[in-house]
Every structure is written in C-alpha cells, then in structure tokens.
Short mmCIF file of C-alpha atoms in Angstrom, two decimals:
data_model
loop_
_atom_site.label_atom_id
_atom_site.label_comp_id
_atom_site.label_asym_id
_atom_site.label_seq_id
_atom_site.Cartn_x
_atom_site.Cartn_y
_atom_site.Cartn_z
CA UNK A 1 -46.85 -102.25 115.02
CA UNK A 2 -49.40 -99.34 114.88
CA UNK A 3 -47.32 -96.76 113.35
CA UNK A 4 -45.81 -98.56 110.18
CA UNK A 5 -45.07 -94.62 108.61
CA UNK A 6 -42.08 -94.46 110.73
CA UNK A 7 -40.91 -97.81 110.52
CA UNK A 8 -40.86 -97.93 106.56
CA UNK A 9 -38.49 -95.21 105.95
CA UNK A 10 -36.19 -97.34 107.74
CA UNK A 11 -36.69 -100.39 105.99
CA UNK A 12 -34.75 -101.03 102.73
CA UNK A 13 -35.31 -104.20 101.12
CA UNK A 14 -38.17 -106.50 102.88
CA UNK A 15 -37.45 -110.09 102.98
CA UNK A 16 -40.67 -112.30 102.85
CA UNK A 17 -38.88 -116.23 103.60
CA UNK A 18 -42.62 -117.77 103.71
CA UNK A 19 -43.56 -121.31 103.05
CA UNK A 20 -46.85 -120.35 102.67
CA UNK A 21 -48.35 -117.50 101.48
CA UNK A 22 -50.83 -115.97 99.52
CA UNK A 23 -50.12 -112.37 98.32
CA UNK A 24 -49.00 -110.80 101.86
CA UNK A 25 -49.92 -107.10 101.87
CA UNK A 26 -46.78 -106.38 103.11
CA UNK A 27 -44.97 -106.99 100.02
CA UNK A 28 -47.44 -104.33 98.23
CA UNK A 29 -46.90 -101.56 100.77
CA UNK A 30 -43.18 -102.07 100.46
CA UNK A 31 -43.29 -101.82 96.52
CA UNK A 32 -45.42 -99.17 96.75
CA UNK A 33 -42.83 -97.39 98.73
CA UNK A 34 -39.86 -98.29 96.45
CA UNK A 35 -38.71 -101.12 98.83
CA UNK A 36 -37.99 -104.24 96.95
CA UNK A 37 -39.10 -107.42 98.34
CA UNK A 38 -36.51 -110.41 98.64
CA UNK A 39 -38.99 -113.54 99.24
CA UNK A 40 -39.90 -117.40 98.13
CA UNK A 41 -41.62 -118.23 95.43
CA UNK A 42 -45.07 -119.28 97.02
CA UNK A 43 -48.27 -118.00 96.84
CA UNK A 44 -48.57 -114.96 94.12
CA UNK A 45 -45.56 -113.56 94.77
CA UNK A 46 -44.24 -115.16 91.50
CA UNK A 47 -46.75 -112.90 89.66
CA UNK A 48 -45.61 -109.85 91.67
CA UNK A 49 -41.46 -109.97 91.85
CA UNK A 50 -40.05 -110.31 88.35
CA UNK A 51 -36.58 -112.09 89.65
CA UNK A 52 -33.44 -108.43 89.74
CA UNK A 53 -35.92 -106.78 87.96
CA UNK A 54 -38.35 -105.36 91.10
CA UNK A 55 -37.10 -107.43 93.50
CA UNK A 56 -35.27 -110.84 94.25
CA UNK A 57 -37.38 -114.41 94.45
CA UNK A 58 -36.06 -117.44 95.48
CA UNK A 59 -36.90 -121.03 95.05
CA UNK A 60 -35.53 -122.31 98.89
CA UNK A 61 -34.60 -120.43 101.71
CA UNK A 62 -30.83 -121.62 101.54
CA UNK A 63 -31.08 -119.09 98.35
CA UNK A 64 -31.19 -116.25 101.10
CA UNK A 65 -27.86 -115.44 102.12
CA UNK A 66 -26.77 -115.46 98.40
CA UNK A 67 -29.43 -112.99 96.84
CA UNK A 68 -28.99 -110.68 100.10
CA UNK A 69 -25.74 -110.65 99.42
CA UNK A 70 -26.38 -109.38 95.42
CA UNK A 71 -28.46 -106.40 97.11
CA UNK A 72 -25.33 -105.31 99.50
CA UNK A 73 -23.06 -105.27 96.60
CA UNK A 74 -25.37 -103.81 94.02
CA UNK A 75 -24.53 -99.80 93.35
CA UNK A 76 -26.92 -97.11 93.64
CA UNK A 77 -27.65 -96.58 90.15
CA UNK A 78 -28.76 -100.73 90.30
CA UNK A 79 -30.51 -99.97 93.76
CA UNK A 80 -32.25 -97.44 92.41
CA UNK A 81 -33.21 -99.34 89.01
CA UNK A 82 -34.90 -101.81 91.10
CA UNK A 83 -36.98 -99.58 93.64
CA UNK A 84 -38.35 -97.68 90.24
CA UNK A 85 -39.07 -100.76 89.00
CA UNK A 86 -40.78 -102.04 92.63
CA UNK A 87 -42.84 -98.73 92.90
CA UNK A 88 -44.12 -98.73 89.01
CA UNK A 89 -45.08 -102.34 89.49
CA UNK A 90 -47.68 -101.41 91.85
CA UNK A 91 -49.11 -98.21 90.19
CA UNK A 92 -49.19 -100.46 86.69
CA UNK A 93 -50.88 -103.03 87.82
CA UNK A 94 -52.32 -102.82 91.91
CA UNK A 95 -52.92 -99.16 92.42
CA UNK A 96 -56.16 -97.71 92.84
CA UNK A 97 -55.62 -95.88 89.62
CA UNK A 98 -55.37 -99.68 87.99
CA UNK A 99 -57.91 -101.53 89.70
CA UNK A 100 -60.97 -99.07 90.22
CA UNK A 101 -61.55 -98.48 86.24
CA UNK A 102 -61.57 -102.84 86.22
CA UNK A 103 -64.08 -103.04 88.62
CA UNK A 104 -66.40 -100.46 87.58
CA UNK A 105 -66.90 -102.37 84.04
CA UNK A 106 -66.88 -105.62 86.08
CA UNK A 107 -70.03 -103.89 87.77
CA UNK A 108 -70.80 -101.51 84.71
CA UNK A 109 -70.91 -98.62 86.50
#
C-alpha cells in the first residue's frame, strides 16, 4: 500500500494473528491513531497491549473469534476507553516526545 492515510481511517481495530514477531510497526501506527490492536502474544507485543485495557492479546489463535467478538459487543463509551488508552500508550512511552529526551542523555547531548 503506498497511501496508508486513507486506508487507516477505515480501519478500526487491527488484528496482528502472528507466530512470530518482533514489535511490527504496524501495531504502533495503529495505536498511535486510536486503533486498538487485537494480536498474539509473541514478540513485544506483550509489553505493548495491556490485555481490554489498549487492546486485546491472545495466547492462540483459536482465542480470535472470541476476543473479536468482545470488541463487536463492547459500547462506545468502552470503544472509546480503549482507543484513549491505545493512543496515550504510544505518546507515554514510544512517541518522539518520549524517546528523543532518552537518547540525548544516552548520548549526553
């Protein structure tokens, strides 16, 4: 895809079913959007998705159905509560805001 701008506003929670996986960028430009991320637990994303808190992480992919299901029936207020959550996760802790101020005393600049 080469325009990604125009497919994210049509994308409202991104499922991430990996086996393996490190800490796919795609998860990060969804939070940072207020998309929550349904995915495995592989890789990082343990450290990023805090389980109907930011998003939904599942130990086995037969886990799918069932936590895509909790996201249909959720209510906006709950919706909403989560893609806050999503969206602060990544200014708190992998924003440029966040990171830059750690790497300039890394480098003691």
């Amino acid at each position: 895809q080469t325009n990604m701008s125009q497919v994210w506003q049509n994308i409202e929670l991104l499922i991430i079913p990996s086996r393996y996986e490190g800490l796919p960028m795609a998860s990060l430009e969804a939070m940072a959007r207020g998309i929550p991320v349904l995915c495995t637990q592989v890789g990082d994303l343990n450290k990023l998705i805090k389980h109907n808190i930011n998003g939904f992480i599942i130990q086995h992919v037969s886990e799918l159905d069932q936590e895509l299901k909790t996201w249909t029936l959720m209510n906006t207020e709950q919706r909403a509560a989560i893609q806050q959550a999503a969206q602060l996760t990544i200014t708190q802790y992998y924003s440029t805001q966040s990171i830059l101020p750690k790497l300039l005393s890394i480098y003691q600049i």
